[in-house]
Tab-separated table of N, CA, C and O in Angstrom:
chain	number	residue	atom	x	y	z
A	1	UNK	N	0.928	-1.172	-0.076
A	1	UNK	CA	0.089	-0.342	0.212
A	1	UNK	C	1.164	1.411	-0.102
A	1	UNK	O	1.821	1.346	0.566
A	2	UNK	N	0.028	2.280	-0.674
A	2	UNK	CA	0.809	3.557	-0.564
A	2	UNK	C	0.555	4.436	0.443
A	2	UNK	O	-0.747	4.375	1.342
A	3	UNK	N	1.343	5.524	1.095
A	3	UNK	CA	1.281	6.163	1.720
A	3	UNK	C	0.904	7.540	1.123
A	3	UNK	O	1.775	8.371	0.668
A	4	UNK	N	-0.130	8.660	1.855
A	4	UNK	CA	-0.195	9.486	1.178
A	4	UNK	C	-0.419	10.427	2.548
A	4	UNK	O	-0.717	10.288	3.561
A	5	UNK	N	-0.127	12.063	2.547
A	5	UNK	CA	-0.656	12.815	3.759
A	5	UNK	C	-1.415	14.009	2.784
A	5	UNK	O	-1.292	14.900	1.776
A	6	UNK	N	-2.085	14.618	3.554
A	6	UNK	CA	-3.050	15.600	3.620
A	6	UNK	C	-3.588	16.701	4.995
A	6	UNK	O	-2.951	15.712	5.856
A	7	UNK	N	-3.791	17.565	4.594
A	7	UNK	CA	-3.979	18.396	5.501
A	7	UNK	C	-5.169	18.605	5.963
A	7	UNK	O	-6.249	18.501	4.529
A	8	UNK	N	-6.168	18.447	7.091
A	8	UNK	CA	-7.616	18.248	7.130
A	8	UNK	C	-8.086	19.099	8.539
A	8	UNK	O	-6.941	19.567	9.267
A	9	UNK	N	-9.147	20.076	8.320
A	9	UNK	CA	-9.143	21.188	9.716
A	9	UNK	C	-9.301	20.144	11.239
A	9	UNK	O	-9.847	18.864	10.911
A	10	UNK	N	-9.358	20.887	11.750
A	10	UNK	CA	-9.437	20.139	13.365
A	10	UNK	C	-10.871	19.654	13.648
A	10	UNK	O	-11.215	18.190	14.392
A	11	UNK	N	-11.850	20.463	12.993
A	11	UNK	CA	-13.065	19.786	12.869
A	11	UNK	C	-13.435	18.627	12.380
A	11	UNK	O	-14.256	17.784	12.771
A	12	UNK	N	-12.960	18.431	10.823
A	12	UNK	CA	-12.784	17.009	10.391
A	12	UNK	C	-12.217	15.581	11.384
A	12	UNK	O	-12.530	14.685	11.050
A	13	UNK	N	-10.718	15.896	11.780
A	13	UNK	CA	-10.028	15.365	12.465
A	13	UNK	C	-11.267	14.525	13.809
A	13	UNK	O	-11.422	13.478	13.974
A	14	UNK	N	-11.857	15.574	14.211
A	14	UNK	CA	-12.805	15.269	15.514
A	14	UNK	C	-13.637	14.275	15.198
A	14	UNK	O	-14.253	13.619	16.130
A	15	UNK	N	-14.637	15.016	14.031
A	15	UNK	CA	-15.527	14.045	13.375
A	15	UNK	C	-14.736	12.824	12.717
A	15	UNK	O	-15.889	11.587	13.283
A	16	UNK	N	-13.662	12.634	12.118
A	16	UNK	CA	-13.074	11.408	12.047
A	16	UNK	C	-13.058	10.808	12.941
A	16	UNK	O	-13.238	9.505	13.218
A	17	UNK	N	-12.351	11.131	14.417
A	17	UNK	CA	-12.252	9.965	15.271
A	17	UNK	C	-13.616	10.086	16.010
A	17	UNK	O	-13.987	8.390	16.579
A	18	UNK	N	-14.689	10.976	15.729
A	18	UNK	CA	-16.074	10.109	16.281
A	18	UNK	C	-16.123	9.262	15.631
A	18	UNK	O	-16.990	8.037	16.469
A	19	UNK	N	-16.305	8.964	14.708
A	19	UNK	CA	-16.705	8.202	13.621
A	19	UNK	C	-15.901	6.692	13.688
A	19	UNK	O	-16.447	5.865	14.157
A	20	UNK	N	-14.654	6.818	13.856
A	20	UNK	CA	-13.810	5.439	13.940
A	20	UNK	C	-14.021	5.246	15.655
A	20	UNK	O	-14.135	4.163	15.379
A	21	UNK	N	-14.452	5.848	16.139
A	21	UNK	CA	-14.733	5.645	17.659
A	21	UNK	C	-16.340	4.284	18.048
A	21	UNK	O	-16.080	3.662	18.185
A	22	UNK	N	-16.932	4.887	17.033
A	22	UNK	CA	-18.618	4.341	16.937
A	22	UNK	C	-18.235	3.717	16.023
A	22	UNK	O	-18.719	2.421	16.534
A	23	UNK	N	-17.659	3.428	14.970
A	23	UNK	CA	-17.544	2.175	14.137
A	23	UNK	C	-16.449	1.558	14.548
A	23	UNK	O	-16.289	0.330	13.772
A	24	UNK	N	-16.097	1.541	15.854
A	24	UNK	CA	-14.447	0.221	15.755
A	24	UNK	C	-13.607	0.298	14.789
A	24	UNK	O	-13.282	-0.861	14.659
A	25	UNK	N	-13.193	1.340	14.176
A	25	UNK	CA	-12.200	1.425	13.196
A	25	UNK	C	-11.153	2.393	13.276
A	25	UNK	O	-11.628	3.155	13.563
A	26	UNK	N	-10.102	1.852	12.489
A	26	UNK	CA	-9.448	3.469	12.532
A	26	UNK	C	-9.509	4.193	11.777
A	26	UNK	O	-10.295	4.711	10.269
A	27	UNK	N	-9.135	5.173	11.857
A	27	UNK	CA	-8.748	6.590	10.838
A	27	UNK	C	-8.680	6.022	9.247
A	27	UNK	O	-9.457	6.423	8.376
A	28	UNK	N	-7.504	5.441	9.303
A	28	UNK	CA	-7.295	4.943	8.017
A	28	UNK	C	-8.607	4.264	7.023
A	28	UNK	O	-8.363	4.191	6.155
A	29	UNK	N	-8.990	3.271	7.562
A	29	UNK	CA	-9.790	2.644	7.438
A	29	UNK	C	-10.841	3.107	7.092
A	29	UNK	O	-11.655	2.955	5.471
A	30	UNK	N	-11.658	4.625	7.980
A	30	UNK	CA	-12.490	5.178	7.258
A	30	UNK	C	-12.167	6.378	6.076
A	30	UNK	O	-12.910	6.803	5.186
A	31	UNK	N	-10.903	6.573	6.099
A	31	UNK	CA	-10.604	7.460	4.874
A	31	UNK	C	-10.504	6.799	3.580
A	31	UNK	O	-10.680	7.282	2.800
A	32	UNK	N	-10.065	4.920	3.487
A	32	UNK	CA	-10.037	4.870	2.640
A	32	UNK	C	-11.228	4.347	2.332
A	32	UNK	O	-11.342	4.300	0.614
A	33	UNK	N	-12.142	3.937	3.432
A	33	UNK	CA	-13.454	3.497	2.717
A	33	UNK	C	-14.147	5.247	1.847
A	33	UNK	O	-14.664	4.894	0.874
A	34	UNK	N	-14.269	5.863	2.750
A	34	UNK	CA	-14.795	7.384	2.262
A	34	UNK	C	-13.699	7.781	1.098
A	34	UNK	O	-14.776	7.844	-0.581
A	35	UNK	N	-12.505	7.474	0.584
A	35	UNK	CA	-11.993	7.566	-0.737
A	35	UNK	C	-12.460	6.819	-1.760
A	35	UNK	O	-12.941	7.245	-2.748
A	36	UNK	N	-12.414	5.651	-1.635
A	36	UNK	CA	-13.319	4.557	-2.247
A	36	UNK	C	-14.756	4.717	-2.896
A	36	UNK	O	-15.051	5.345	-4.133
A	37	UNK	N	-15.447	5.242	-1.949
A	37	UNK	CA	-16.549	5.743	-2.193
A	37	UNK	C	-16.796	7.011	-3.331
A	37	UNK	O	-17.286	7.404	-4.367
A	38	UNK	N	-15.978	7.879	-3.214
A	38	UNK	CA	-15.888	9.627	-3.673
A	38	UNK	C	-15.412	9.096	-5.336
A	38	UNK	O	-15.679	9.000	-6.026
A	39	UNK	N	-14.574	8.043	-5.491
A	39	UNK	CA	-13.810	7.901	-6.918
A	39	UNK	C	-14.950	6.983	-7.627
A	39	UNK	O	-14.840	7.469	-8.541
A	40	UNK	N	-15.730	6.105	-6.484
A	40	UNK	CA	-16.759	5.433	-7.477
A	40	UNK	C	-17.594	6.184	-8.190
A	40	UNK	O	-18.432	6.091	-9.081
A	41	UNK	N	-18.119	7.065	-7.330
A	41	UNK	CA	-19.182	8.215	-7.278
A	41	UNK	C	-18.919	8.589	-8.607
A	41	UNK	O	-19.494	9.213	-9.740
A	42	UNK	N	-17.412	9.336	-8.807
A	42	UNK	CA	-16.758	9.998	-9.627
A	42	UNK	C	-16.673	9.142	-10.870
A	42	UNK	O	-16.913	9.633	-11.914
A	43	UNK	N	-16.609	8.007	-11.142
A	43	UNK	CA	-16.548	7.168	-12.150
A	43	UNK	C	-17.623	7.138	-12.667
A	43	UNK	O	-17.936	7.217	-13.906
A	44	UNK	N	-18.879	7.446	-11.847
A	44	UNK	CA	-20.311	6.747	-11.772
A	44	UNK	C	-20.744	8.438	-13.120
A	44	UNK	O	-21.219	8.095	-14.012
A	45	UNK	N	-20.296	9.487	-12.314
A	45	UNK	CA	-20.914	10.620	-12.885
A	45	UNK	C	-19.757	10.676	-14.015
A	45	UNK	O	-20.272	11.475	-15.051
A	46	UNK	N	-18.612	10.666	-14.492
A	46	UNK	CA	-17.743	10.725	-15.388
A	46	UNK	C	-18.567	9.627	-16.969
A	46	UNK	O	-18.730	10.617	-17.665
A	47	UNK	N	-19.286	8.706	-16.292
A	47	UNK	CA	-20.216	7.455	-17.486
A	47	UNK	C	-21.348	8.171	-17.831
A	47	UNK	O	-21.434	8.374	-18.486
A	48	UNK	N	-22.363	8.750	-16.657
A	48	UNK	CA	-23.167	9.629	-16.756
A	48	UNK	C	-22.760	11.074	-17.744
A	48	UNK	O	-23.836	11.319	-19.046
A	49	UNK	N	-22.287	11.657	-17.528
A	49	UNK	CA	-22.037	12.642	-18.563
A	49	UNK	C	-21.680	12.340	-19.740
A	49	UNK	O	-22.188	13.102	-21.106
A	50	UNK	N	-20.611	11.680	-20.357
A	50	UNK	CA	-20.423	10.695	-21.819
A	50	UNK	C	-21.674	10.743	-22.401
A	50	UNK	O	-21.960	10.884	-23.374
A	51	UNK	N	-22.363	10.052	-21.327
A	51	UNK	CA	-23.794	9.506	-22.058
A	51	UNK	C	-24.785	10.487	-22.210
A	51	UNK	O	-25.101	10.584	-23.481
A	52	UNK	N	-25.025	11.667	-21.633
A	52	UNK	CA	-25.447	13.085	-21.628
A	52	UNK	C	-25.054	13.523	-23.488
A	52	UNK	O	-25.879	13.889	-23.618
A	53	UNK	N	-23.621	13.751	-23.435
A	53	UNK	CA	-23.078	14.303	-24.419
A	53	UNK	C	-23.067	13.638	-25.674
A	53	UNK	O	-22.774	13.986	-26.963
A	54	UNK	N	-23.474	12.153	-25.873
A	54	UNK	CA	-23.594	11.758	-26.837
A	54	UNK	C	-24.977	11.416	-27.646
A	54	UNK	O	-25.268	11.139	-27.333
A	55	UNK	N	-24.690	12.082	-28.479
A	55	UNK	CA	-26.098	12.590	-29.983
A	55	UNK	C	-26.220	11.341	-30.489
A	55	UNK	O	-27.630	11.327	-30.712
A	56	UNK	N	-25.563	10.070	-30.282
A	56	UNK	CA	-26.382	8.932	-30.806
A	56	UNK	C	-27.162	8.417	-29.811
A	56	UNK	O	-27.909	7.526	-30.297
A	57	UNK	N	-26.929	8.639	-28.270
A	57	UNK	CA	-27.987	7.996	-27.347
A	57	UNK	C	-28.835	8.880	-27.122
A	57	UNK	O	-29.279	10.314	-26.819
A	58	UNK	N	-30.101	8.112	-27.988
A	58	UNK	CA	-31.290	9.242	-27.323
A	58	UNK	C	-32.086	10.075	-26.058
A	58	UNK	O	-32.047	9.074	-25.369
A	59	UNK	N	-32.588	10.946	-25.944
A	59	UNK	CA	-32.803	11.147	-24.483
A	59	UNK	C	-34.342	11.153	-24.727
A	59	UNK	O	-35.008	10.470	-25.618
A	60	UNK	N	-35.163	10.260	-23.544
A	60	UNK	CA	-35.913	9.778	-23.174
A	60	UNK	C	-37.128	11.097	-22.632
A	60	UNK	O	-36.799	12.059	-22.175
A	61	UNK	N	-38.153	11.115	-23.309
A	61	UNK	CA	-39.177	12.357	-22.897
A	61	UNK	C	-39.649	11.537	-21.453
A	61	UNK	O	-40.227	10.721	-21.065
A	62	UNK	N	-40.206	12.668	-20.411
A	62	UNK	CA	-40.238	12.492	-19.477
A	62	UNK	C	-41.827	12.014	-19.671
A	62	UNK	O	-42.300	10.560	-18.596
A	63	UNK	N	-42.307	12.110	-20.528
A	63	UNK	CA	-44.037	12.072	-20.225
A	63	UNK	C	-44.510	10.120	-21.037
A	63	UNK	O	-45.162	9.434	-20.373
A	64	UNK	N	-43.084	10.020	-21.882
A	64	UNK	CA	-43.177	8.426	-22.336
A	64	UNK	C	-42.371	7.798	-21.425
A	64	UNK	O	-42.786	6.386	-20.857
A	65	UNK	N	-42.033	8.270	-20.500
A	65	UNK	CA	-41.226	6.757	-19.428
A	65	UNK	C	-42.393	6.951	-18.219
A	65	UNK	O	-42.352	5.740	-17.865
A	66	UNK	N	-42.820	8.355	-18.049
A	66	UNK	CA	-44.053	7.770	-17.384
A	66	UNK	C	-44.804	6.832	-17.526
A	66	UNK	O	-45.556	6.413	-16.734
A	67	UNK	N	-45.622	7.268	-19.060
A	67	UNK	CA	-46.290	5.944	-19.288
A	67	UNK	C	-45.766	4.752	-19.007
A	67	UNK	O	-46.700	4.180	-18.884
A	68	UNK	N	-44.725	4.459	-19.373
A	68	UNK	CA	-44.304	3.033	-19.100
A	68	UNK	C	-44.425	2.915	-17.906
A	68	UNK	O	-44.255	1.714	-17.539
A	69	UNK	N	-43.931	3.369	-16.766
A	69	UNK	CA	-43.751	3.185	-15.765
A	69	UNK	C	-45.343	3.112	-14.704
A	69	UNK	O	-45.503	2.336	-13.901
A	70	UNK	N	-46.370	4.004	-15.419
A	70	UNK	CA	-47.729	3.686	-14.395
A	70	UNK	C	-48.374	2.711	-15.521
A	70	UNK	O	-48.498	2.005	-15.827
């Protein structure tokens, strides 16, 4: 594993410590989990934005979607 260093506010450290205590996990575990979730969300957003920009991918009209669901 690689090591990274960052600076965070005292309030963030306090919140991190509280979460770590409540979850019985280390600071590192919580930060790694949070980073993993963030990167997954970023990947999802990147794919979604690429699809929105793809002119060959047709957009659905809300009324059509609603009729299909109802």
